[in-house]
mmCIF file of C-alpha atoms in Angstrom:
data_model
loop_
_atom_site.group_PDB
_atom_site.id
_atom_site.type_symbol
_atom_site.label_atom_id
_atom_site.label_comp_id
_atom_site.label_asym_id
_atom_site.label_seq_id
_atom_site.Cartn_x
_atom_site.Cartn_y
_atom_site.Cartn_z
ATOM 1 C CA MET A 1416 0.000 0.000 0.000
ATOM 2 C CA ARG A 1417 1.346 3.412 -0.884
ATOM 3 C CA THR A 1418 1.060 6.102 1.657
ATOM 4 C CA HIS A 1419 0.828 9.822 1.335
ATOM 5 C CA SER A 1420 2.866 12.184 3.411
ATOM 6 C CA MET A 1421 2.029 15.693 4.316
ATOM 7 C CA LYS A 1422 4.825 17.953 5.433
ATOM 8 C CA SER A 1423 3.668 20.983 7.319
ATOM 9 C CA HIS A 1424 5.788 24.008 7.866
ATOM 10 C CA SER A 1425 4.129 26.305 10.366
ATOM 11 C CA VAL A 1426 4.805 29.971 10.175
ATOM 12 C CA ASN A 1427 4.445 32.189 13.224
ATOM 13 C CA SER A 1428 2.772 35.383 12.148
ATOM 14 C CA ARG A 1429 3.930 38.818 13.276
ATOM 15 C CA PHE A 1430 1.118 40.363 11.247
ATOM 16 C CA PRO A 1431 -2.393 41.259 12.388
ATOM 17 C CA GLN A 1432 -4.955 38.506 12.732
ATOM 18 C CA PRO A 1433 -6.943 37.441 9.656
ATOM 19 C CA ARG A 1434 -9.655 39.783 8.387
ATOM 20 C CA SER A 1435 -12.494 37.467 9.345
ATOM 21 C CA SER A 1436 -13.374 36.368 12.847
ATOM 22 C CA SER A 1437 -13.478 32.750 11.674
ATOM 23 C CA HIS A 1438 -11.001 30.550 13.543
ATOM 24 C CA SER A 1439 -10.496 28.348 10.490
ATOM 25 C CA GLU A 1440 -8.610 30.963 8.460
ATOM 26 C CA ALA A 1441 -4.955 30.336 7.812
ATOM 27 C CA THR A 1442 -2.502 32.864 9.199
ATOM 28 C CA GLY A 1443 0.370 31.921 6.949
ATOM 29 C CA LEU A 1444 1.236 28.297 6.324
ATOM 30 C CA ILE A 1445 2.981 26.285 3.640
ATOM 31 C CA SER A 1446 2.311 22.570 3.480
ATOM 32 C CA GLU A 1447 3.303 19.854 1.043
ATOM 33 C CA LEU A 1448 1.303 16.840 -0.050
ATOM 34 C CA ILE A 1449 3.198 14.050 -1.791
ATOM 35 C CA TYR A 1450 0.641 11.928 -3.566
ATOM 36 C CA SER A 1451 0.466 8.713 -5.530
ATOM 37 C CA GLU A 1452 -0.803 9.114 -9.067
ATOM 38 C CA ASN A 1453 -1.961 5.493 -8.849
ATOM 39 C CA GLN A 1454 -4.306 6.231 -5.941
ATOM 40 C CA PRO A 1455 -6.099 9.547 -6.568
ATOM 41 C CA GLY A 1456 -8.882 8.535 -4.163
ATOM 42 C CA MET A 1457 -6.478 8.612 -1.227
ATOM 43 C CA THR A 1458 -5.376 12.131 -2.115
ATOM 44 C CA GLN A 1459 -8.985 13.276 -2.349
ATOM 45 C CA MET A 1460 -9.735 11.721 1.041
ATOM 46 C CA LEU A 1461 -6.911 13.738 2.605
ATOM 47 C CA LEU A 1462 -7.419 16.976 0.728
ATOM 48 C CA LEU A 1463 -11.177 17.430 0.337
ATOM 49 C CA PRO A 1464 -12.097 18.012 4.003
ATOM 50 C CA LEU A 1465 -9.519 20.800 4.215
ATOM 51 C CA LEU A 1466 -10.695 22.423 0.981
ATOM 52 C CA GLN A 1467 -14.350 22.117 2.019
ATOM 53 C CA GLN A 1468 -13.629 23.914 5.288
ATOM 54 C CA LEU A 1469 -11.627 26.625 3.536
ATOM 55 C CA GLY A 1470 -14.547 26.976 1.103
ATOM 56 C CA THR A 1471 -16.629 28.471 3.921
ATOM 57 C CA GLN A 1472 -14.367 31.529 3.980
ATOM 58 C CA SER A 1473 -15.074 34.630 1.945
ATOM 59 C CA ARG A 1474 -11.813 34.265 0.019
ATOM 60 C CA TRP A 1475 -11.172 32.275 -3.154
ATOM 61 C CA GLN A 1476 -9.299 29.026 -3.729
ATOM 62 C CA LEU A 1477 -6.699 29.104 -6.513
ATOM 63 C CA TRP A 1478 -5.637 25.921 -8.281
ATOM 64 C CA LEU A 1479 -2.459 26.201 -10.389
ATOM 65 C CA THR A 1480 -2.658 22.989 -12.391
ATOM 66 C CA PRO A 1481 -0.163 21.920 -15.037
ATOM 67 C CA GLN A 1482 -2.412 19.858 -17.304
ATOM 68 C CA GLN A 1483 -5.912 18.876 -16.316
ATOM 69 C CA LYS A 1484 -8.890 21.173 -16.283
ATOM 70 C CA LEU A 1485 -11.035 21.037 -13.168
ATOM 71 C CA SER A 1486 -14.460 19.571 -13.747
ATOM 72 C CA ARG A 1487 -17.337 21.720 -12.496
ATOM 73 C CA SER A 1488 -19.385 18.584 -11.832
ATOM 74 C CA TRP A 1489 -16.525 17.074 -9.776
ATOM 75 C CA LEU A 1490 -16.220 20.308 -7.768
ATOM 76 C CA ALA A 1491 -19.967 20.311 -7.064
ATOM 77 C CA ARG A 1492 -20.021 16.595 -6.114
ATOM 78 C CA SER A 1493 -17.028 17.193 -3.826
ATOM 79 C CA GLY A 1494 -18.783 19.947 -1.910
ATOM 80 C CA LEU A 1495 -16.444 22.707 -3.076
ATOM 81 C CA PRO A 1496 -17.944 26.121 -3.805
ATOM 82 C CA LEU A 1497 -18.099 26.650 -7.573
ATOM 83 C CA ASN A 1498 -18.249 30.409 -7.117
ATOM 84 C CA LYS A 1499 -15.008 30.524 -5.081
ATOM 85 C CA VAL A 1500 -12.699 28.217 -7.041
ATOM 86 C CA MET A 1501 -10.398 29.639 -9.691
ATOM 87 C CA GLN A 1502 -8.028 27.641 -11.889
ATOM 88 C CA VAL A 1503 -4.997 28.711 -13.897
ATOM 89 C CA GLN A 1504 -3.886 25.938 -16.178
ATOM 90 C CA GLY A 1505 -0.993 25.428 -18.520
ATOM 91 C CA GLN A 1506 2.634 24.510 -18.914
ATOM 92 C CA ALA A 1507 3.599 28.105 -19.736
ATOM 93 C CA ILE A 1508 3.092 29.397 -16.203
ATOM 94 C CA ASN A 1509 5.868 29.380 -13.652
ATOM 95 C CA THR A 1510 3.919 27.713 -10.849
ATOM 96 C CA LEU A 1511 6.269 28.770 -8.050
ATOM 97 C CA GLU A 1512 6.224 32.454 -9.045
ATOM 98 C CA ALA A 1513 2.448 32.351 -9.574
ATOM 99 C CA MET A 1514 1.991 30.804 -6.105
ATOM 100 C CA ILE A 1515 4.113 33.508 -4.485
ATOM 101 C CA LYS A 1516 2.225 36.334 -6.188
ATOM 102 C CA ALA A 1517 -1.185 34.816 -5.445
ATOM 103 C CA LEU A 1518 -0.358 34.146 -1.770
ATOM 104 C CA GLN A 1519 0.852 37.737 -1.299
ATOM 105 C CA THR A 1520 -2.416 39.246 -2.518
ATOM 106 C CA GLY A 1521 -4.487 37.973 0.400
ATOM 107 C CA ASN A 1522 -7.333 37.211 -2.040
ATOM 108 C CA TYR A 1523 -7.091 33.446 -1.563
ATOM 109 C CA SER A 1524 -7.617 31.235 1.469
ATOM 110 C CA VAL A 1525 -5.552 28.528 -0.250
ATOM 111 C CA VAL A 1526 -3.281 28.373 -3.281
ATOM 112 C CA LEU A 1527 -2.619 24.871 -4.597
ATOM 113 C CA GLY A 1528 0.367 24.470 -6.894
ATOM 114 C CA TRP A 1529 1.576 21.311 -8.598
ATOM 115 C CA LEU A 1530 5.369 21.287 -8.500
ATOM 116 C CA PRO A 1531 7.342 18.343 -9.919
ATOM 117 C CA GLU A 1532 10.465 18.684 -7.764
ATOM 118 C CA GLU A 1533 11.652 19.519 -4.260
ATOM 119 C CA LEU A 1534 11.936 23.211 -3.470
ATOM 120 C CA THR A 1535 15.158 24.906 -2.516
ATOM 121 C CA GLU A 1536 15.366 26.485 0.916
ATOM 122 C CA GLU A 1537 15.260 29.915 -0.734
ATOM 123 C CA ASP A 1538 12.052 29.057 -2.639
ATOM 124 C CA ARG A 1539 10.490 27.636 0.517
ATOM 125 C CA ARG A 1540 11.361 30.834 2.410
ATOM 126 C CA ARG A 1541 9.826 32.962 -0.349
ATOM 127 C CA LEU A 1542 6.613 30.915 -0.176
ATOM 128 C CA HIS A 1543 6.536 31.247 3.632
ATOM 129 C CA ASP A 1544 6.942 35.007 3.414
ATOM 130 C CA ALA A 1545 4.183 35.236 0.802
ATOM 131 C CA ALA A 1546 1.833 33.066 2.899
ATOM 132 C CA LEU A 1547 2.466 35.283 5.920
ATOM 133 C CA SER A 1548 1.894 38.430 3.916
ATOM 134 C CA GLY A 1549 -1.436 37.215 2.533
ATOM 135 C CA GLN A 1550 -2.392 35.219 5.631
ATOM 136 C CA ALA A 1551 -3.088 32.214 3.436
ATOM 137 C CA LEU A 1552 -2.345 28.526 3.035
ATOM 138 C CA GLY A 1553 0.029 27.476 0.261
ATOM 139 C CA LEU A 1554 -0.341 23.825 -0.605
ATOM 140 C CA ILE A 1555 2.423 22.276 -2.692
ATOM 141 C CA MET A 1556 1.253 19.199 -4.548
ATOM 142 C CA ARG A 1557 3.996 16.821 -5.650
ATOM 143 C CA PRO A 1558 3.736 13.373 -7.208
ATOM 144 C CA ASP A 1559 5.664 10.634 -5.433
ATOM 145 C CA PRO A 1560 8.696 9.944 -7.617
ATOM 146 C CA VAL A 1561 9.402 6.546 -6.108
ATOM 147 C CA GLU A 1562 8.027 3.595 -7.973
ATOM 148 C CA ILE A 1563 6.911 0.890 -5.601
ATOM 149 C CA VAL A 1564 7.752 -2.551 -6.870
ATOM 150 C CA ALA A 1565 5.297 -5.276 -6.041
ATOM 151 C CA TYR A 1566 7.027 -7.688 -3.738
ATOM 152 C CA ARG A 1567 6.341 -11.337 -4.336
ATOM 153 C CA PRO A 1568 8.214 -14.526 -3.644
ATOM 154 C CA PHE A 1569 10.707 -15.599 -6.245
ATOM 155 C CA ASN A 1570 10.257 -18.968 -7.889
ATOM 156 C CA GLY A 1571 13.094 -21.091 -6.707
ATOM 157 C CA LEU A 1572 14.449 -23.492 -4.171
ATOM 158 C CA LYS A 1573 12.848 -23.430 -0.720
ATOM 159 C CA ILE A 1574 15.111 -24.411 2.133
ATOM 160 C CA GLN A 1575 13.300 -26.027 5.015
ATOM 161 C CA SER A 1576 14.753 -25.291 8.419
ATOM 162 C CA SER A 1577 13.496 -25.990 11.906
ATOM 163 C CA LEU A 1578 15.142 -22.731 12.989
ATOM 164 C CA TYR A 1579 12.653 -20.632 11.038
ATOM 165 C CA HIS A 1580 9.469 -22.744 11.130
#
């Protein structure tokens, strides 16, 4: 079974509290979700409750996706607010720079960006600063690069031993 890991990097805010009195608003956080492309259901199970809760805020959700277009019917079935979800799609965008700019604006409760590789410490710091500035959640989505090989017994000679049985 493949597992998903979520790395959270908390950021202590020196800025004023969020504009809304809601306790669920992010005050500046960058988190990373490493997901298995073979098990999209697991990713949805982890991610949807967070996005549904953030959907109750007055701010938008921004999805910076490299290839696939979000389906309006999937968004509706998932309980995400159609009127608060925005998507920017395409290979031409620099996802990291777009995330930083979007987080700084304060217009989004969450900015999801699909990044294929690990971030440098400098890039991570820039994202943290942007999340603090906009009091938002930046969620880095990264596919798991490790291929899990199915383990099965080899065909071959079995040695019987009373030490192991």
